[in-house]
Amino acid sequence: GVFFLYGTFLSESIYGGLVTVAAFFFNHRECTRVMWTPPLRESFAYPFLIVEMLVLSCILRYKSRRISYAVLLAVNITCFMVCWQFAQFALLTQTLSVFGIYMLRYIPSQTMMTFLKGLTGGYIAAAILLFLNEMLFTSYLASCLLT
């Protein structure tokens, strides 16, 4: 369902959603390793990452400044980080990518602030839910958010 929504959103066509779902099913072995391993934390975090990427794509496409997008992003980032301890590295890569398109002036500063508010809110909520995990506070993501 999430892949269909994401493919439809990115392509602005229902056919893009159908191709995305078909590509996922035909390449399922390369897309996931759930069937060969016991339930891993990243297996539970994967859907939250896809939804988070969909919300971020909405923010970037519509150049949104609405707080509702930041809250939705924060909720997804919180769930993603609580499920998987290495989520901070994926989010750092994403943050650096968004910062790069901001520096190239493809997005306005209000859109960047919406993203950063959602990311910071999700990061703080995840840190609280993980009982102030020291690994989160000493991560590169924390350093990136503070600078």
PDB file of C-alpha atoms in Angstrom:
ATOM      1  CA  GLY A   1       0.000   0.000   0.000  1.00  0.00           C
ATOM      2  CA  VAL A   2       2.710   2.489   0.927  1.00  0.00           C
ATOM      3  CA  PHE A   3       4.749   1.681  -2.173  1.00  0.00           C
ATOM      4  CA  PHE A   4       1.688   2.250  -4.353  1.00  0.00           C
ATOM      5  CA  LEU A   5       1.043   5.631  -2.730  1.00  0.00           C
ATOM      6  CA  TYR A   6       4.690   6.635  -3.011  1.00  0.00           C
ATOM      7  CA  GLY A   7       4.957   5.581  -6.667  1.00  0.00           C
ATOM      8  CA  THR A   8       1.685   7.320  -7.521  1.00  0.00           C
ATOM      9  CA  PHE A   9       2.786  10.497  -5.758  1.00  0.00           C
ATOM     10  CA  LEU A  10       6.198  10.642  -7.411  1.00  0.00           C
ATOM     11  CA  SER A  11       4.931   9.884 -10.923  1.00  0.00           C
ATOM     12  CA  GLU A  12       1.628  11.764 -10.574  1.00  0.00           C
ATOM     13  CA  SER A  13      -0.016   8.779 -12.241  1.00  0.00           C
ATOM     14  CA  ILE A  14      -1.723   5.622 -11.053  1.00  0.00           C
ATOM     15  CA  TYR A  15       0.459   3.691 -13.478  1.00  0.00           C
ATOM     16  CA  GLY A  16       3.544   4.775 -11.579  1.00  0.00           C
ATOM     17  CA  GLY A  17       2.068   3.210  -8.448  1.00  0.00           C
ATOM     18  CA  LEU A  18       1.298  -0.012 -10.264  1.00  0.00           C
ATOM     19  CA  VAL A  19       4.808  -0.199 -11.739  1.00  0.00           C
ATOM     20  CA  THR A  20       6.293   0.448  -8.285  1.00  0.00           C
ATOM     21  CA  VAL A  21       4.293  -2.362  -6.696  1.00  0.00           C
ATOM     22  CA  ALA A  22       5.062  -4.724  -9.579  1.00  0.00           C
ATOM     23  CA  ALA A  23       8.776  -3.910  -9.352  1.00  0.00           C
ATOM     24  CA  PHE A  24       8.736  -4.567  -5.610  1.00  0.00           C
ATOM     25  CA  PHE A  25       7.028  -7.949  -5.995  1.00  0.00           C
ATOM     26  CA  PHE A  26       9.164  -9.087  -8.913  1.00  0.00           C
ATOM     27  CA  ASN A  27      12.335  -8.047  -7.079  1.00  0.00           C
ATOM     28  CA  HIS A  28      11.202  -9.030  -3.596  1.00  0.00           C
ATOM     29  CA  ARG A  29      14.279 -11.135  -2.988  1.00  0.00           C
ATOM     30  CA  GLU A  30      16.547  -8.133  -3.577  1.00  0.00           C
ATOM     31  CA  CYS A  31      14.269  -5.668  -1.745  1.00  0.00           C
ATOM     32  CA  THR A  32      14.050  -7.438   1.586  1.00  0.00           C
ATOM     33  CA  ARG A  33      15.496 -10.323   3.520  1.00  0.00           C
ATOM     34  CA  VAL A  34      12.542 -10.828   5.848  1.00  0.00           C
ATOM     35  CA  MET A  35      11.755 -14.342   4.680  1.00  0.00           C
ATOM     36  CA  TRP A  36      15.253 -15.694   5.435  1.00  0.00           C
ATOM     37  CA  THR A  37      15.892 -14.170   8.821  1.00  0.00           C
ATOM     38  CA  PRO A  38      14.055 -13.981  12.096  1.00  0.00           C
ATOM     39  CA  PRO A  39      12.222 -10.711  12.690  1.00  0.00           C
ATOM     40  CA  LEU A  40      14.851  -8.017  12.830  1.00  0.00           C
ATOM     41  CA  ARG A  41      14.455  -4.479  14.065  1.00  0.00           C
ATOM     42  CA  GLU A  42      15.125  -3.010  10.641  1.00  0.00           C
ATOM     43  CA  SER A  43      12.314  -5.132   9.220  1.00  0.00           C
ATOM     44  CA  PHE A  44       9.892  -3.323  11.508  1.00  0.00           C
ATOM     45  CA  ALA A  45      11.454   0.072  10.778  1.00  0.00           C
ATOM     46  CA  TYR A  46      11.354  -0.256   6.976  1.00  0.00           C
ATOM     47  CA  PRO A  47       7.681   0.775   6.522  1.00  0.00           C
ATOM     48  CA  PHE A  48       8.267   3.848   8.680  1.00  0.00           C
ATOM     49  CA  LEU A  49      11.196   4.827   6.466  1.00  0.00           C
ATOM     50  CA  ILE A  50       9.048   4.569   3.341  1.00  0.00           C
ATOM     51  CA  VAL A  51       6.255   6.654   4.900  1.00  0.00           C
ATOM     52  CA  GLU A  52       8.832   9.181   6.124  1.00  0.00           C
ATOM     53  CA  MET A  53      10.237   9.477   2.599  1.00  0.00           C
ATOM     54  CA  LEU A  54       6.703   9.999   1.281  1.00  0.00           C
ATOM     55  CA  VAL A  55       6.052  12.800   3.794  1.00  0.00           C
ATOM     56  CA  LEU A  56       9.404  14.406   2.979  1.00  0.00           C
ATOM     57  CA  SER A  57       8.607  14.195  -0.732  1.00  0.00           C
ATOM     58  CA  CYS A  58       5.304  15.983  -0.052  1.00  0.00           C
ATOM     59  CA  ILE A  59       7.134  18.694   1.874  1.00  0.00           C
ATOM     60  CA  LEU A  60       9.648  19.170  -0.926  1.00  0.00           C
ATOM     61  CA  ARG A  61       7.141  19.095  -3.789  1.00  0.00           C
ATOM     62  CA  TYR A  62       4.659  21.515  -2.242  1.00  0.00           C
ATOM     63  CA  LYS A  63       7.371  23.628  -0.566  1.00  0.00           C
ATOM     64  CA  SER A  64       5.250  23.391   2.527  1.00  0.00           C
ATOM     65  CA  ARG A  65       5.554  25.514   5.648  1.00  0.00           C
ATOM     66  CA  ARG A  66       2.603  23.911   7.419  1.00  0.00           C
ATOM     67  CA  ILE A  67       3.246  22.593  10.901  1.00  0.00           C
ATOM     68  CA  SER A  68       1.085  19.528  10.205  1.00  0.00           C
ATOM     69  CA  TYR A  69       3.739  18.203   7.800  1.00  0.00           C
ATOM     70  CA  ALA A  70       6.446  18.740  10.411  1.00  0.00           C
ATOM     71  CA  VAL A  71       4.376  16.883  13.024  1.00  0.00           C
ATOM     72  CA  LEU A  72       3.687  13.993  10.626  1.00  0.00           C
ATOM     73  CA  LEU A  73       7.372  13.833   9.785  1.00  0.00           C
ATOM     74  CA  ALA A  74       8.297  13.880  13.487  1.00  0.00           C
ATOM     75  CA  VAL A  75       5.920  11.010  14.274  1.00  0.00           C
ATOM     76  CA  ASN A  76       7.345   8.854  11.467  1.00  0.00           C
ATOM     77  CA  ILE A  77      10.937   9.676  12.395  1.00  0.00           C
ATOM     78  CA  THR A  78      10.213   8.805  16.022  1.00  0.00           C
ATOM     79  CA  CYS A  79       8.760   5.417  15.068  1.00  0.00           C
ATOM     80  CA  PHE A  80      11.642   4.784  12.670  1.00  0.00           C
ATOM     81  CA  MET A  81      14.316   5.611  15.233  1.00  0.00           C
ATOM     82  CA  VAL A  82      12.656   3.662  18.046  1.00  0.00           C
ATOM     83  CA  CYS A  83      12.453   0.528  15.889  1.00  0.00           C
ATOM     84  CA  TRP A  84      16.017   0.565  14.567  1.00  0.00           C
ATOM     85  CA  GLN A  85      19.150   1.785  16.323  1.00  0.00           C
ATOM     86  CA  PHE A  86      20.954   2.547  13.044  1.00  0.00           C
ATOM     87  CA  ALA A  87      18.161   4.752  11.708  1.00  0.00           C
ATOM     88  CA  GLN A  88      20.233   7.780  12.617  1.00  0.00           C
ATOM     89  CA  PHE A  89      22.664   7.002   9.791  1.00  0.00           C
ATOM     90  CA  ALA A  90      19.889   6.807   7.194  1.00  0.00           C
ATOM     91  CA  LEU A  91      18.442  10.062   8.514  1.00  0.00           C
ATOM     92  CA  LEU A  92      21.860  11.733   8.465  1.00  0.00           C
ATOM     93  CA  THR A  93      22.295  10.807   4.793  1.00  0.00           C
ATOM     94  CA  GLN A  94      18.840  12.135   4.055  1.00  0.00           C
ATOM     95  CA  THR A  95      19.518  15.345   5.990  1.00  0.00           C
ATOM     96  CA  LEU A  96      22.739  15.974   4.102  1.00  0.00           C
ATOM     97  CA  SER A  97      20.914  15.395   0.809  1.00  0.00           C
ATOM     98  CA  VAL A  98      18.150  17.847   1.699  1.00  0.00           C
ATOM     99  CA  PHE A  99      20.749  20.341   2.890  1.00  0.00           C
ATOM    100  CA  GLY A 100      22.517  19.965  -0.462  1.00  0.00           C
ATOM    101  CA  ILE A 101      19.393  20.833  -2.444  1.00  0.00           C
ATOM    102  CA  TYR A 102      18.810  23.742  -0.074  1.00  0.00           C
ATOM    103  CA  MET A 103      22.331  25.038  -0.709  1.00  0.00           C
ATOM    104  CA  LEU A 104      21.703  24.779  -4.453  1.00  0.00           C
ATOM    105  CA  ARG A 105      18.571  26.914  -3.849  1.00  0.00           C
ATOM    106  CA  TYR A 106      16.092  24.346  -5.133  1.00  0.00           C
ATOM    107  CA  ILE A 107      13.997  24.721  -1.986  1.00  0.00           C
ATOM    108  CA  PRO A 108      13.266  27.871   0.048  1.00  0.00           C
ATOM    109  CA  SER A 109      14.443  28.304   3.623  1.00  0.00           C
ATOM    110  CA  GLN A 110      10.878  27.889   4.990  1.00  0.00           C
ATOM    111  CA  THR A 111      10.708  24.394   3.480  1.00  0.00           C
ATOM    112  CA  MET A 112      14.093  23.538   4.969  1.00  0.00           C
ATOM    113  CA  MET A 113      12.882  24.763   8.346  1.00  0.00           C
ATOM    114  CA  THR A 114       9.764  22.566   8.092  1.00  0.00           C
ATOM    115  CA  PHE A 115      12.010  19.565   7.480  1.00  0.00           C
ATOM    116  CA  LEU A 116      14.385  20.489  10.309  1.00  0.00           C
ATOM    117  CA  LYS A 117      11.523  21.056  12.769  1.00  0.00           C
ATOM    118  CA  GLY A 118      10.105  17.618  11.976  1.00  0.00           C
ATOM    119  CA  LEU A 119      13.513  15.957  12.168  1.00  0.00           C
ATOM    120  CA  THR A 120      14.431  17.654  15.436  1.00  0.00           C
ATOM    121  CA  GLY A 121      11.043  16.921  16.984  1.00  0.00           C
ATOM    122  CA  GLY A 122      11.255  13.267  15.985  1.00  0.00           C
ATOM    123  CA  TYR A 123      14.830  13.038  17.227  1.00  0.00           C
ATOM    124  CA  ILE A 124      13.957  14.493  20.637  1.00  0.00           C
ATOM    125  CA  ALA A 125      10.881  12.281  20.999  1.00  0.00           C
ATOM    126  CA  ALA A 126      12.895   9.181  20.048  1.00  0.00           C
ATOM    127  CA  ALA A 127      15.635  10.119  22.504  1.00  0.00           C
ATOM    128  CA  ILE A 128      13.067  10.405  25.289  1.00  0.00           C
ATOM    129  CA  LEU A 129      11.396   7.114  24.346  1.00  0.00           C
ATOM    130  CA  LEU A 130      14.799   5.405  24.255  1.00  0.00           C
ATOM    131  CA  PHE A 131      15.527   6.620  27.796  1.00  0.00           C
ATOM    132  CA  LEU A 132      18.064   9.254  26.704  1.00  0.00           C
ATOM    133  CA  ASN A 133      20.251   6.784  24.850  1.00  0.00           C
ATOM    134  CA  GLU A 134      23.841   7.997  24.848  1.00  0.00           C
ATOM    135  CA  MET A 135      24.398   6.613  21.352  1.00  0.00           C
ATOM    136  CA  LEU A 136      21.860   9.091  19.991  1.00  0.00           C
ATOM    137  CA  PHE A 137      23.442  12.077  21.698  1.00  0.00           C
ATOM    138  CA  THR A 138      26.939  11.252  20.444  1.00  0.00           C
ATOM    139  CA  SER A 139      25.849  10.508  16.876  1.00  0.00           C
ATOM    140  CA  TYR A 140      26.671  12.463  13.745  1.00  0.00           C
ATOM    141  CA  LEU A 141      22.963  13.242  13.363  1.00  0.00           C
ATOM    142  CA  ALA A 142      22.962  15.063  16.697  1.00  0.00           C
ATOM    143  CA  SER A 143      26.029  17.011  15.647  1.00  0.00           C
ATOM    144  CA  CYS A 144      24.406  17.855  12.326  1.00  0.00           C
ATOM    145  CA  LEU A 145      21.222  19.086  14.023  1.00  0.00           C
ATOM    146  CA  LEU A 146      23.146  21.229  16.512  1.00  0.00           C
ATOM    147  CA  THR A 147      25.255  23.000  13.892  1.00  0.00           C
TER     148      THR A 147
END
